[in-house]
Amino acid sequence: MKTFNGTAFAKLNLYLGVRGLRPDGYHELETVFQAVDLCDLVSLSLHRQGGVSLRCNLPYLPTDHRNLAVKAANAFFQASGIENPGLHINIKKVIPVGAGMAGGSTDAACVLRLLNRAFGMPLCEKKLAATALSLGADVPFCLHGGTALARGVGEKLQSQRPMPPCFLVVGKPGFSVATKDAFALYDNRPGGEPSTAAAVLKGLEEGDLAAIAGGLHNDLEAPVSRRYRLVGRLRTSLLDSGALGARMTGSGSAVFGIFEDREQAEAAAGRLRRLCRDVFVTVPLPERCWGKCEE
Ligand code: ATP
């Protein structure tokens, strides 16, 4: 039996703009992703036979083919033509579920990466990215990591200069917002101005943290926070605690704030804990940073 351990990092959206609805029902997006060091721990053990099985520390997550990590393993075996050997996946979830932090997508990306390594790289980067996209819009970025502008349904990725060092305080309310519900709220919103990623991209290019924080935007935030008031209250709490900027990430329900200073970030996290239980202080990660245990 061989074991492979991996770290599956979460993401935040520094910018998320909806660009329209495609005929297939997917929304075209423009988004700036940032990988952060909050991570799930994924371990794979390979056996001679036996199919794919999964164990997870969260009893309410599916452990069968509905789990994105199992889907990723099946997609890998199909794309590589490797006869399904026997694979057991163990996941220790740390990333909050249904938070807009790509928890399932990053587990899937981690499984793809580890399996490709375990079997001697049968999939080239292009094929690996295509397999990732077949699993979900956020999975290609989770393979990529770092800071990136994504277009389409999240698959056209352009690396950006790394985010300047900072502390990111994340609060996740006790409820989750399903991605399709967030888009339905957006589709039924009472109108709104078109937004742009320009300020965040310029801030990244110039390594200017205040400019990045000032440009944070998420088209889904107003419609989601009209329905879920706590989202707005978390954001206000972060700003009152001195965040340079604060926004909801992805389709919610988590909200994050940017801080220059660790002590200020820890104090803000303490205040946020009065409003929600899941609170994390995390930092941005550069591209292809998978943690020591994978090297
Ligand atoms: P995104 O940011 O990519 O829109 P999210 O962070 O909002 O996603 P997830 O945490 O990925 O949401 O969970 C969304 C749904 O996916 C949950 O309802 C959960 O049951 C399902 N799911 C399947 N596999 C996993 C997994 N490995 N980890 C977390 N959720 C999973």
Short mmCIF file of C-alpha atoms and ligand atoms in Angstrom, two decimals:
data_model
loop_
_atom_site.label_atom_id
_atom_site.label_comp_id
_atom_site.label_asym_id
_atom_site.label_seq_id
_atom_site.Cartn_x
_atom_site.Cartn_y
_atom_site.Cartn_z
CA MET A 1 0.00 0.00 0.00
CA LYS A 2 1.32 3.46 -0.94
CA THR A 3 0.17 6.69 0.73
CA PHE A 4 0.25 10.23 -0.68
CA ASN A 5 -0.56 13.28 1.45
CA GLY A 6 -1.68 16.65 0.16
CA THR A 7 -2.89 20.06 1.24
CA ALA A 8 -5.99 21.46 -0.44
CA PHE A 9 -6.01 25.24 -0.10
CA ALA A 10 -9.08 27.48 0.03
CA LYS A 11 -9.65 30.53 -2.17
CA LEU A 12 -11.14 33.96 -1.73
CA ASN A 13 -12.50 36.21 -4.49
CA LEU A 14 -10.92 39.67 -4.48
CA TYR A 15 -13.30 40.57 -7.29
CA LEU A 16 -16.33 38.79 -8.74
CA GLY A 17 -18.35 40.27 -11.60
CA VAL A 18 -21.20 38.55 -13.43
CA ARG A 19 -20.90 39.14 -17.16
CA GLY A 20 -24.09 37.49 -18.42
CA LEU A 21 -26.01 34.27 -18.72
CA ARG A 22 -24.92 31.67 -21.29
CA PRO A 23 -27.43 29.60 -23.28
CA ASP A 24 -26.41 26.52 -21.19
CA GLY A 25 -27.59 28.31 -18.02
CA TYR A 26 -24.08 29.03 -16.63
CA HIS A 27 -23.16 32.60 -15.71
CA GLU A 28 -20.14 34.11 -17.47
CA LEU A 29 -17.87 35.50 -14.77
CA GLU A 30 -14.86 37.70 -14.41
CA THR A 31 -13.18 37.04 -11.09
CA VAL A 32 -9.86 37.53 -9.32
CA PHE A 33 -9.05 34.49 -7.21
CA GLN A 34 -6.61 34.44 -4.31
CA ALA A 35 -5.39 31.16 -2.76
CA VAL A 36 -5.02 31.26 1.03
CA ASP A 37 -3.27 28.97 3.49
CA LEU A 38 -6.45 27.66 5.13
CA CYS A 39 -6.55 24.04 3.95
CA ASP A 40 -8.13 20.60 4.09
CA LEU A 41 -5.77 17.64 4.52
CA VAL A 42 -6.16 14.99 1.85
CA SER A 43 -4.50 11.61 1.92
CA LEU A 44 -4.69 8.88 -0.69
CA SER A 45 -3.81 5.24 -0.22
CA LEU A 46 -3.47 3.05 -3.26
CA HIS A 47 -4.33 -0.64 -3.19
CA ARG A 48 -4.14 -3.31 -5.87
CA GLN A 49 -7.90 -3.43 -6.32
CA GLY A 50 -11.18 -2.41 -4.76
CA GLY A 51 -12.59 0.79 -6.37
CA VAL A 52 -12.71 4.27 -4.83
CA SER A 53 -13.75 4.83 -1.22
CA LEU A 54 -13.69 7.95 0.97
CA ARG A 55 -13.71 8.88 4.62
CA CYS A 56 -14.21 12.36 5.99
CA ASN A 57 -14.32 13.89 9.48
CA LEU A 58 -17.61 15.71 8.69
CA PRO A 59 -20.42 13.15 9.00
CA TYR A 60 -22.88 15.20 6.93
CA LEU A 61 -20.75 15.28 3.76
CA PRO A 62 -21.43 12.59 1.15
CA THR A 63 -18.74 9.89 0.95
CA ASP A 64 -19.94 8.27 -2.29
CA HIS A 65 -19.80 9.42 -5.94
CA ARG A 66 -21.44 12.74 -4.90
CA ASN A 67 -18.25 13.80 -3.12
CA LEU A 68 -16.15 15.95 -5.47
CA ALA A 69 -12.97 14.15 -4.40
CA VAL A 70 -14.45 10.79 -5.51
CA LYS A 71 -15.66 12.42 -8.74
CA ALA A 72 -12.11 13.70 -9.31
CA ALA A 73 -10.58 10.25 -8.82
CA ASN A 74 -13.05 8.67 -11.27
CA ALA A 75 -12.43 11.47 -13.81
CA PHE A 76 -8.67 10.97 -13.44
CA PHE A 77 -8.87 7.23 -14.08
CA GLN A 78 -11.12 7.79 -17.08
CA ALA A 79 -8.92 10.55 -18.61
CA SER A 80 -5.68 8.62 -18.08
CA GLY A 81 -7.06 5.23 -19.13
CA ILE A 82 -5.68 3.69 -15.94
CA GLU A 83 -7.75 0.71 -14.89
CA ASN A 84 -9.23 1.70 -11.56
CA PRO A 85 -6.79 0.16 -9.04
CA GLY A 86 -8.10 0.55 -5.47
CA LEU A 87 -8.06 3.95 -3.88
CA HIS A 88 -9.00 5.14 -0.43
CA ILE A 89 -9.30 8.91 0.11
CA ASN A 90 -9.20 10.38 3.59
CA ILE A 91 -10.20 14.04 4.00
CA LYS A 92 -9.86 16.15 7.11
CA LYS A 93 -12.06 19.15 6.41
CA VAL A 94 -10.97 22.49 7.84
CA ILE A 95 -12.35 24.78 5.12
CA PRO A 96 -15.96 25.63 6.03
CA VAL A 97 -18.53 23.97 3.76
CA GLY A 98 -20.75 26.14 1.53
CA ALA A 99 -18.70 29.23 2.32
CA GLY A 100 -17.68 30.35 -1.19
CA MET A 101 -14.13 29.19 -0.45
CA ALA A 102 -14.06 26.31 -2.99
CA GLY A 103 -13.87 23.63 -0.29
CA GLY A 104 -15.06 20.75 -2.49
CA SER A 105 -13.27 22.07 -5.60
CA THR A 106 -9.91 22.25 -3.87
CA ASP A 107 -10.24 18.68 -2.53
CA ALA A 108 -10.95 17.59 -6.12
CA ALA A 109 -7.93 19.50 -7.47
CA CYS A 110 -5.73 17.99 -4.76
CA VAL A 111 -6.86 14.45 -5.65
CA LEU A 112 -6.12 15.10 -9.35
CA ARG A 113 -2.66 16.46 -8.54
CA LEU A 114 -1.75 13.63 -6.16
CA LEU A 115 -3.02 10.88 -8.48
CA ASN A 116 -1.15 12.35 -11.45
CA ARG A 117 2.03 12.32 -9.39
CA ALA A 118 1.37 8.84 -7.98
CA PHE A 119 0.98 7.37 -11.49
CA GLY A 120 4.00 9.12 -13.07
CA MET A 121 2.24 12.14 -14.65
CA PRO A 122 0.06 10.41 -17.28
CA LEU A 123 -1.92 13.67 -17.80
CA CYS A 124 -0.16 16.73 -19.26
CA GLU A 125 -1.02 20.15 -17.75
CA LYS A 126 -3.60 20.81 -20.48
CA LYS A 127 -5.40 17.52 -19.97
CA LEU A 128 -5.26 17.90 -16.21
CA ALA A 129 -6.83 21.40 -16.51
CA ALA A 130 -9.54 20.05 -18.84
CA THR A 131 -10.31 17.24 -16.38
CA ALA A 132 -10.43 19.82 -13.58
CA LEU A 133 -12.90 21.96 -15.55
CA SER A 134 -15.16 18.96 -16.15
CA LEU A 135 -15.55 18.78 -12.34
CA GLY A 136 -16.47 22.43 -11.71
CA ALA A 137 -15.68 26.06 -12.53
CA ASP A 138 -13.40 26.62 -9.52
CA VAL A 139 -11.34 23.42 -9.89
CA PRO A 140 -8.90 24.74 -12.56
CA PHE A 141 -7.95 27.65 -10.29
CA CYS A 142 -7.50 25.30 -7.34
CA LEU A 143 -4.93 23.39 -9.45
CA HIS A 144 -3.23 26.66 -10.35
CA GLY A 145 -3.16 28.47 -6.97
CA GLY A 146 -1.67 31.90 -6.26
CA THR A 147 -3.43 34.98 -7.62
CA ALA A 148 -5.26 34.78 -10.95
CA LEU A 149 -7.83 36.53 -13.10
CA ALA A 150 -10.42 34.06 -14.38
CA ARG A 151 -12.92 34.55 -17.18
CA GLY A 152 -15.63 32.44 -18.81
CA VAL A 153 -17.06 30.14 -16.19
CA GLY A 154 -13.77 30.36 -14.32
CA GLU A 155 -11.58 28.35 -16.70
CA LYS A 156 -9.58 31.02 -18.59
CA LEU A 157 -6.86 31.80 -16.08
CA GLN A 158 -4.26 34.56 -16.17
CA SER A 159 -1.64 34.66 -13.38
CA GLN A 160 -1.29 37.99 -11.57
CA ARG A 161 1.51 39.36 -9.42
CA PRO A 162 1.23 37.89 -5.92
CA MET A 163 -0.84 39.74 -3.37
CA PRO A 164 1.38 41.78 -0.99
CA PRO A 165 1.85 40.14 2.44
CA CYS A 166 -1.19 40.69 4.66
CA PHE A 167 -3.63 38.95 7.01
CA LEU A 168 -7.07 37.89 5.91
CA VAL A 169 -9.77 37.46 8.53
CA VAL A 170 -12.61 35.19 7.39
CA GLY A 171 -15.96 34.73 9.14
CA LYS A 172 -18.46 32.07 8.06
CA PRO A 173 -22.05 32.37 9.34
CA GLY A 174 -23.78 29.25 10.69
CA PHE A 175 -25.73 28.98 7.41
CA SER A 176 -24.46 28.27 3.90
CA VAL A 177 -25.56 29.79 0.60
CA ALA A 178 -25.80 27.30 -2.28
CA THR A 179 -24.14 28.68 -5.42
CA LYS A 180 -27.32 28.32 -7.49
CA ASP A 181 -29.34 30.23 -4.84
CA ALA A 182 -26.85 33.11 -4.87
CA PHE A 183 -27.11 33.38 -8.66
CA ALA A 184 -30.93 33.19 -8.48
CA LEU A 185 -30.91 36.10 -5.98
CA TYR A 186 -28.58 37.97 -8.36
CA ASP A 187 -30.83 37.29 -11.40
CA ASN A 188 -33.85 38.64 -9.49
CA ARG A 189 -32.11 41.72 -8.04
CA PRO A 190 -33.65 45.13 -8.59
CA GLY A 191 -30.88 46.25 -11.01
CA GLY A 192 -27.37 47.56 -10.39
CA GLU A 193 -24.33 49.25 -11.90
CA PRO A 194 -21.85 47.18 -13.96
CA SER A 195 -18.65 46.59 -11.98
CA THR A 196 -15.01 46.20 -13.05
CA ALA A 197 -11.92 44.32 -11.83
CA ALA A 198 -9.65 47.19 -12.92
CA ALA A 199 -8.93 48.60 -9.43
CA VAL A 200 -7.96 45.21 -7.95
CA LEU A 201 -5.81 44.33 -10.99
CA LYS A 202 -4.01 47.70 -10.85
CA GLY A 203 -3.48 47.29 -7.09
CA LEU A 204 -1.94 43.84 -7.67
CA GLU A 205 0.25 45.12 -10.49
CA GLU A 206 1.56 47.93 -8.26
CA GLY A 207 1.80 45.79 -5.12
CA ASP A 208 -0.48 48.31 -3.38
CA LEU A 209 -2.48 46.55 -0.64
CA ALA A 210 -4.69 49.58 0.14
CA ALA A 211 -5.63 49.89 -3.55
CA ILE A 212 -6.49 46.15 -3.72
CA ALA A 213 -8.58 46.47 -0.56
CA GLY A 214 -10.32 49.57 -1.92
CA GLY A 215 -11.18 47.74 -5.15
CA LEU A 216 -12.67 44.59 -3.55
CA HIS A 217 -16.05 43.88 -5.12
CA ASN A 218 -18.54 41.04 -5.48
CA ASP A 219 -21.67 41.39 -7.67
CA LEU A 220 -23.37 38.64 -5.64
CA GLU A 221 -22.89 40.35 -2.29
CA ALA A 222 -25.73 42.91 -2.39
CA PRO A 223 -28.45 40.41 -3.44
CA VAL A 224 -27.18 37.76 -0.98
CA SER A 225 -26.86 40.18 1.93
CA ARG A 226 -30.38 41.55 1.30
CA ARG A 227 -31.63 38.02 2.07
CA TYR A 228 -29.00 37.11 4.70
CA ARG A 229 -28.47 40.16 6.90
CA LEU A 230 -25.61 38.61 8.88
CA VAL A 231 -23.38 38.83 5.77
CA GLY A 232 -23.57 42.63 5.92
CA ARG A 233 -23.08 42.67 9.69
CA LEU A 234 -19.89 40.60 9.40
CA ARG A 235 -18.56 43.01 6.81
CA THR A 236 -19.38 46.02 8.98
CA SER A 237 -17.68 44.39 11.96
CA LEU A 238 -14.49 43.81 9.94
CA LEU A 239 -14.47 47.41 8.67
CA ASP A 240 -15.13 48.75 12.19
CA SER A 241 -12.14 46.68 13.35
CA GLY A 242 -9.89 48.50 10.91
CA ALA A 243 -9.97 46.26 7.80
CA LEU A 244 -8.57 48.04 4.72
CA GLY A 245 -11.48 46.45 2.83
CA ALA A 246 -13.99 43.63 3.35
CA ARG A 247 -16.22 41.56 1.05
CA MET A 248 -18.23 38.37 0.76
CA THR A 249 -16.27 35.64 -1.08
CA GLY A 250 -17.75 33.77 -4.08
CA SER A 251 -21.41 32.95 -3.57
CA GLY A 252 -21.05 33.30 0.21
CA SER A 253 -21.76 32.91 2.96
CA ALA A 254 -18.22 33.71 4.23
CA VAL A 255 -16.95 37.29 4.43
CA PHE A 256 -13.29 38.34 4.63
CA GLY A 257 -11.38 41.47 5.57
CA ILE A 258 -7.81 42.55 4.69
CA PHE A 259 -5.41 43.66 7.44
CA GLU A 260 -1.80 44.81 7.27
CA ASP A 261 -1.08 43.93 10.84
CA ARG A 262 -1.36 40.53 12.58
CA GLU A 263 -2.40 41.94 15.98
CA GLN A 264 -5.16 44.01 14.42
CA ALA A 265 -6.31 40.94 12.46
CA GLU A 266 -6.42 38.79 15.62
CA ALA A 267 -8.39 41.48 17.46
CA ALA A 268 -10.85 41.72 14.54
CA ALA A 269 -11.21 37.92 14.56
CA GLY A 270 -12.01 38.05 18.28
CA ARG A 271 -14.80 40.58 17.65
CA LEU A 272 -16.13 38.58 14.69
CA ARG A 273 -16.46 35.49 16.94
CA ARG A 274 -19.29 37.28 18.77
CA LEU A 275 -21.28 37.12 15.50
CA CYS A 276 -20.27 33.72 14.08
CA ARG A 277 -18.45 30.62 15.25
CA ASP A 278 -16.20 29.82 12.26
CA VAL A 279 -13.54 32.52 12.18
CA PHE A 280 -10.06 32.14 10.68
CA VAL A 281 -6.99 34.31 10.26
CA THR A 282 -5.20 33.29 7.09
CA VAL A 283 -2.60 34.63 4.61
CA PRO A 284 -2.36 34.74 0.80
CA LEU A 285 -0.32 32.00 -0.91
CA PRO A 286 1.85 32.20 -4.03
CA GLU A 287 1.32 29.92 -7.07
CA ARG A 288 2.02 26.19 -6.89
CA CYS A 289 2.63 26.20 -3.18
CA TRP A 290 1.39 22.82 -2.02
CA GLY A 291 3.01 22.51 1.38
CA LYS A 292 6.04 20.57 2.53
CA CYS A 293 4.36 17.19 2.87
CA GLU A 294 3.81 17.03 -0.89
CA GLU A 295 7.35 17.83 -1.98
P1 ATP B 1 -17.52 27.29 -4.31
O1 ATP B 1 -16.74 28.35 -3.59
O2 ATP B 1 -16.64 26.45 -5.22
O3 ATP B 1 -18.78 27.79 -4.96
P2 ATP B 1 -18.38 26.41 -1.72
O4 ATP B 1 -17.12 26.63 -0.95
O5 ATP B 1 -19.44 27.45 -1.57
O6 ATP B 1 -18.03 26.20 -3.23
P3 ATP B 1 -18.35 23.68 -0.91
O7 ATP B 1 -17.76 23.78 0.46
O8 ATP B 1 -17.48 23.17 -2.00
O9 ATP B 1 -19.03 25.04 -1.32
O10 ATP B 1 -19.67 22.75 -0.76
C1 ATP B 1 -20.71 22.81 -1.70
C2 ATP B 1 -21.46 21.48 -1.70
O11 ATP B 1 -20.58 20.46 -2.22
C3 ATP B 1 -21.87 21.00 -0.32
O12 ATP B 1 -23.26 20.96 -0.29
C4 ATP B 1 -21.29 19.61 -0.15
O13 ATP B 1 -22.26 18.67 0.25
C5 ATP B 1 -20.78 19.24 -1.55
N1 ATP B 1 -19.47 18.54 -1.50
C6 ATP B 1 -19.12 17.48 -2.24
N2 ATP B 1 -17.85 17.11 -1.99
C7 ATP B 1 -17.37 17.95 -1.07
C8 ATP B 1 -16.10 18.08 -0.42
N3 ATP B 1 -15.08 17.25 -0.66
N4 ATP B 1 -15.97 19.09 0.46
C9 ATP B 1 -16.99 19.95 0.69
N5 ATP B 1 -18.20 19.87 0.11
C10 ATP B 1 -18.39 18.88 -0.77
#
